[in-house]
Short mmCIF file of C-alpha atoms in Angstrom, two decimals:
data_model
loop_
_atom_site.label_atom_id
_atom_site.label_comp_id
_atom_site.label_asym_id
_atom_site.label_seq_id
_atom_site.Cartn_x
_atom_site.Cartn_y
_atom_site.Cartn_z
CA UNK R 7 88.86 121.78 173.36
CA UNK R 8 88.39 125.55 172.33
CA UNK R 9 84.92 126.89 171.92
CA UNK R 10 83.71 129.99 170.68
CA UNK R 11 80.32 130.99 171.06
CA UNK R 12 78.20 134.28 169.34
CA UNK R 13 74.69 134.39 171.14
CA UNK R 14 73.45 136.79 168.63
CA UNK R 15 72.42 135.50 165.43
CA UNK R 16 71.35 138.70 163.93
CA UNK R 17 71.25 142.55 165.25
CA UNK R 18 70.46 145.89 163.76
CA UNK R 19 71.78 149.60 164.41
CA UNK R 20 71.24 152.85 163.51
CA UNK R 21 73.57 154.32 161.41
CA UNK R 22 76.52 156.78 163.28
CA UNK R 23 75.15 154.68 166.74
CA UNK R 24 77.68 151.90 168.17
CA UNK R 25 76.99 148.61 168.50
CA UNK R 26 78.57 145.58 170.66
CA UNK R 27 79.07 142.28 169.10
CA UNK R 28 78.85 139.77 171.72
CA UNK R 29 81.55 136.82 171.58
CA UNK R 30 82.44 133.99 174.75
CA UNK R 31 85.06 131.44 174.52
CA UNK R 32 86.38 128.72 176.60
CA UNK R 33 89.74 127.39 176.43
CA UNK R 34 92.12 125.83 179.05
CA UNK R 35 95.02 127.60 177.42
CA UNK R 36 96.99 130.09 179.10
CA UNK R 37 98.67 131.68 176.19
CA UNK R 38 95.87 132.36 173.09
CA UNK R 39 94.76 135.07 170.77
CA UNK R 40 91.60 136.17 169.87
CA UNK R 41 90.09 137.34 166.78
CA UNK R 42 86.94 139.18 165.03
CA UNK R 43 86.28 139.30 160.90
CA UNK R 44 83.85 140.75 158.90
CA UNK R 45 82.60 138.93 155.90
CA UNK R 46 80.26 141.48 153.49
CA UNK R 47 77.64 139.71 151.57
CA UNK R 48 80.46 138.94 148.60
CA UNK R 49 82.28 136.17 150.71
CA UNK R 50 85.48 137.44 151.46
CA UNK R 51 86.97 137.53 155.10
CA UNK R 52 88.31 140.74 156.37
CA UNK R 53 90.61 140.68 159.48
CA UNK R 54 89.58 143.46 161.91
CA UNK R 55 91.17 142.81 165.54
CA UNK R 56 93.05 140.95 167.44
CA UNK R 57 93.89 140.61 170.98
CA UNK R 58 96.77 138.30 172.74
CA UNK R 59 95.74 136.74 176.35
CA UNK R 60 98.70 138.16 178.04
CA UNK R 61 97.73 141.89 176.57
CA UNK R 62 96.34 144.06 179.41
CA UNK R 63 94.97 146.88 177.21
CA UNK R 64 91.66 146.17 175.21
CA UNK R 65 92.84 146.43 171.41
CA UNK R 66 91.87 149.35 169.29
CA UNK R 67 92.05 149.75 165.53
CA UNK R 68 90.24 152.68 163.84
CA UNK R 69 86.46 152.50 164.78
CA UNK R 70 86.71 148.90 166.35
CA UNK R 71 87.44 148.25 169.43
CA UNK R 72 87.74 144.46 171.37
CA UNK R 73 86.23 144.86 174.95
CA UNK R 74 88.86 141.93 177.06
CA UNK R 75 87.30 140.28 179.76
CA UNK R 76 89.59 137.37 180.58
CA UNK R 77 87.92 136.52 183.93
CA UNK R 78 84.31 136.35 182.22
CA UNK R 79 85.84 134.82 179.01
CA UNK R 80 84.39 137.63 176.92
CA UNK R 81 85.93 139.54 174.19
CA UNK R 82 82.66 141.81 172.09
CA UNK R 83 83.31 143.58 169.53
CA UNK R 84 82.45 147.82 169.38
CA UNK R 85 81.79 149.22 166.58
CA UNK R 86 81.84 152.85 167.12
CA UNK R 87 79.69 155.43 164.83
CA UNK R 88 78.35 152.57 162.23
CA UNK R 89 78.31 153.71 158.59
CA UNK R 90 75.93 151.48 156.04
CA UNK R 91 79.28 149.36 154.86
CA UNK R 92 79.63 147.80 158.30
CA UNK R 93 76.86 145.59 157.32
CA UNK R 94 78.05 141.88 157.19
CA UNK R 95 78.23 138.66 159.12
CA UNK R 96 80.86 139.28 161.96
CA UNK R 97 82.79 135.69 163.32
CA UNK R 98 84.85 135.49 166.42
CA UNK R 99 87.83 133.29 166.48
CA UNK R 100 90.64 131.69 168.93
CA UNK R 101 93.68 130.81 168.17
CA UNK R 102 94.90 127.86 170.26
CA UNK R 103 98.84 126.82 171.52
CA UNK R 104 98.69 124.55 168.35
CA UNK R 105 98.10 127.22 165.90
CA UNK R 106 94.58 125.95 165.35
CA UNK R 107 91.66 128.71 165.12
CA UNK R 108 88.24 128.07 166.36
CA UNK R 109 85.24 130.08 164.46
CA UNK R 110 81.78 131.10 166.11
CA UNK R 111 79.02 130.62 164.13
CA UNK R 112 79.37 134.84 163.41
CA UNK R 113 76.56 137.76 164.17
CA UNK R 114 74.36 139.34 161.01
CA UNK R 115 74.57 142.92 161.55
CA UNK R 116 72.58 145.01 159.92
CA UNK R 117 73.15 149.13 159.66
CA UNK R 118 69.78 150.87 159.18
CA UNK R 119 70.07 154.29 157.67
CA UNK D 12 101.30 137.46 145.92
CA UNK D 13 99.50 140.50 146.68
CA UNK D 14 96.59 138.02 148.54
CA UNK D 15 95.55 134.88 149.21
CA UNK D 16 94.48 133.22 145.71
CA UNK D 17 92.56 130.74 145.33
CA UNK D 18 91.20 129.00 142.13
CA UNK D 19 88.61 127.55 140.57
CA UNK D 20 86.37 130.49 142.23
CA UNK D 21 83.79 128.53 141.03
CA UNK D 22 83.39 124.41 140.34
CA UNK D 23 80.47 122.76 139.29
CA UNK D 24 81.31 118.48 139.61
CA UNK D 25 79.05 115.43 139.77
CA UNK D 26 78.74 113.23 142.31
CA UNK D 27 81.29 110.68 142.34
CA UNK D 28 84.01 112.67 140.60
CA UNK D 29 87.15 114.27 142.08
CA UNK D 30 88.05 117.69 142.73
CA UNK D 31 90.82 119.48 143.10
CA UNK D 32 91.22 123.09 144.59
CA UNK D 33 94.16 125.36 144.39
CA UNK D 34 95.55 128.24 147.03
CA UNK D 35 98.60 130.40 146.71
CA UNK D 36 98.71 131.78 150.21
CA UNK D 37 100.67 135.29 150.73
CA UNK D 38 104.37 135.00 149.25
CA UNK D 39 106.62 134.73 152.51
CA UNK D 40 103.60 133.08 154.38
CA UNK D 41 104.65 129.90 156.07
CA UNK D 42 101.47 129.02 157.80
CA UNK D 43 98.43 128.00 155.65
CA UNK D 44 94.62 126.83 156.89
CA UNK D 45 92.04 125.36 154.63
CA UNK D 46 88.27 125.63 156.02
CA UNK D 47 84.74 125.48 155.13
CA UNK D 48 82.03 127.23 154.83
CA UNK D 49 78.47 125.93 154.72
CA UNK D 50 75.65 128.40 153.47
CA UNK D 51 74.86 130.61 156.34
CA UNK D 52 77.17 128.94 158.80
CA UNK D 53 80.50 129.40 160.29
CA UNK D 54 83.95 128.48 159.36
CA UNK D 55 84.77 124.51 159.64
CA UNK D 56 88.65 123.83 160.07
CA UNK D 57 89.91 121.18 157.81
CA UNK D 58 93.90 121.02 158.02
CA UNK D 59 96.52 123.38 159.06
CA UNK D 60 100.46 123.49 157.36
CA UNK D 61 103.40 125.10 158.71
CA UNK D 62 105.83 125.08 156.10
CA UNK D 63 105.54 121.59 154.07
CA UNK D 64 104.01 119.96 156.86
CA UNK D 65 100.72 119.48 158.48
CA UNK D 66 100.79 118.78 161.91
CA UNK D 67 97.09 118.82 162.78
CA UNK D 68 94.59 117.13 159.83
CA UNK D 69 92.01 116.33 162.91
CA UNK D 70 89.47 118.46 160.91
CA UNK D 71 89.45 116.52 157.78
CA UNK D 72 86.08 115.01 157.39
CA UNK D 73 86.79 111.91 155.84
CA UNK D 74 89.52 109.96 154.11
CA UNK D 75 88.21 111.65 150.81
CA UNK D 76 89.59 114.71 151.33
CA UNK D 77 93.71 115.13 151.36
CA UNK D 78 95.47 118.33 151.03
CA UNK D 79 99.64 118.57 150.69
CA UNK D 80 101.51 121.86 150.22
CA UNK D 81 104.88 121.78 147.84
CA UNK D 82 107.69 124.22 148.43
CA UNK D 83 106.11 125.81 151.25
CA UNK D 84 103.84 127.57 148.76
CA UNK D 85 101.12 126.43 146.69
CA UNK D 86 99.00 124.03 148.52
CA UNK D 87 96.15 121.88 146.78
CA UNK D 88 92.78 120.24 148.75
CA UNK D 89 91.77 117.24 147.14
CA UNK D 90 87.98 115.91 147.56
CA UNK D 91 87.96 112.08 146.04
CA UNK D 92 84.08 110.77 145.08
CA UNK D 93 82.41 114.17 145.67
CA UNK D 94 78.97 113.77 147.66
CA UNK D 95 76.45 116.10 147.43
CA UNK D 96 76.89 117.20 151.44
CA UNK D 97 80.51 117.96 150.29
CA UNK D 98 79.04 121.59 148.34
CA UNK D 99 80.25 124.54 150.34
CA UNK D 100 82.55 127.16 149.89
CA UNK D 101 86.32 126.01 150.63
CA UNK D 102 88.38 128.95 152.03
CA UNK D 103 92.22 129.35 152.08
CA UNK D 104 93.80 131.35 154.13
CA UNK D 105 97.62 132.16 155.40
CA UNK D 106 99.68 133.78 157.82
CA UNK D 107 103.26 134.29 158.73
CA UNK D 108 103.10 132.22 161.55
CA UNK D 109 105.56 132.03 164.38
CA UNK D 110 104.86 132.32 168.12
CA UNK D 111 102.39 133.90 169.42
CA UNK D 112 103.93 135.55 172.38
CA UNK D 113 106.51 136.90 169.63
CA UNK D 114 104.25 138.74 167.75
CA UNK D 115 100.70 138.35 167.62
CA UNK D 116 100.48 139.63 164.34
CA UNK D 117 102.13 136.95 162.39
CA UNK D 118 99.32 134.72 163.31
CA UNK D 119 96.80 136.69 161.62
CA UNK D 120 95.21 135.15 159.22
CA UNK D 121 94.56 136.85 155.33
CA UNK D 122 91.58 134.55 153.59
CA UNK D 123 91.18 134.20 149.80
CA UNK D 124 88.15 134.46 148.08
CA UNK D 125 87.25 130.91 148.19
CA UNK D 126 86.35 128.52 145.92
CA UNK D 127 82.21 127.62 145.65
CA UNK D 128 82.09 123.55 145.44
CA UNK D 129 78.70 122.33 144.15
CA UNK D 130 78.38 118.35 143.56
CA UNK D 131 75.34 117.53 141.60
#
């Protein structure tokens, strides 16, 4: 069985600072993907990053960035040079060989200004 | 579709009744997941379609709740005999699916507002 797990319930920043989002996951897969949304205080879910298994090179889009540890299991979110908006529940997710995803229980950040 | 649409956005029921909610997933979009949300918790999986068919349903709850999906489209999740634990929001979401190894970024997943169940 997959597993995601987000050890930080909550966490604030200073606005323009970065900030990692912690996220572990255990799977016996060899082929999987991993994934981080946002979800702002109105309820929608907002794709941010992805990253495959196979891919060597952490994935970067725009100020996020997915730190890939496949040995320790780990893949954190960075958010570089946080602006007020970036406050919202972040979740981690795997994607399994069956197409099935697999949601932490997310990270409250807050962006202090 | 432009998004992921999902309606009521809102539905208000009493215990006992039935529910049904609605999601039009992207147009083109053959993979569609139905999840929910708890206040202040994470994302439950409930069922998963590719296409017409629904080849995992392990996250169903009970045999209250049913979903189906006609003409690879629309898909509806039904909740029979609502109980009060059964009030969350109920997210849609869809992607183009495919194999992973393919391209990763048909499996990513664009979510719908949600509809917000309460069962009084």
């Amino acid at each position: 069985a997959q597993k995601i797990t987000q050890t930080q319930p909550g966490m604030f920043v200073q606005e323009k600072e970065a900030v990692t989002l912690d996220c572990t996951y255990d799977t016996s897969d060899q082929s999987y993907g991993l994934f981080w949304y946002k979800q702002p205080s109105s309820g929608e879910m907002i794709f941010l990053i992805y990253q495959g298994s196979y891919d060597e090179q952490n994935a970067t889009e725009g100020r996020y960035s997915l730190n890939f540890q496949k040995a320790r299991k780990s893949a954190n979110l960075v958010i570089s040079a946080s602006q007020l908006g970036d406050s919202a529940m972040y979740f981690c997710a795997i994607r399994d060989n069956f197409n099935k995803f697999y949601f932490g229980s997310g990270t409250k950040l807050n962006v202090k200004p | 579709g432009a998004g992921v649409s999902q309606s009521p956005s809102n539905k208000v029921t009493e215990k006992g009744k039935d529910v049904e909610l609605r999601c039009d997933p992207i147009s083109g979009h053959t993979a569609l997941y139905w999840y929910r949300q708890s206040l202040g918790q994470g994302l439950e999986f409930l069922i998963y379609f590719q296409g017409n068919s629904a080849p995992d349903k392990s996250g169903l709850p009970s045999d209250r709740f049913s979903a189906e999906r006609t003409g690879g489209s629309v898909s509806t999740l039904t909740i029979q005999r609502t109980q009060q634990e059964d009030s969350a929001v109920y997210l849609c979401a869809s992607s183009l699916g495919g194999g992973w190894r393919v391209n990763p970024a048909k499996n990513i997943q664009y979510f719908g507002a949600g509809t917000r169940l309460s069962v009084l």
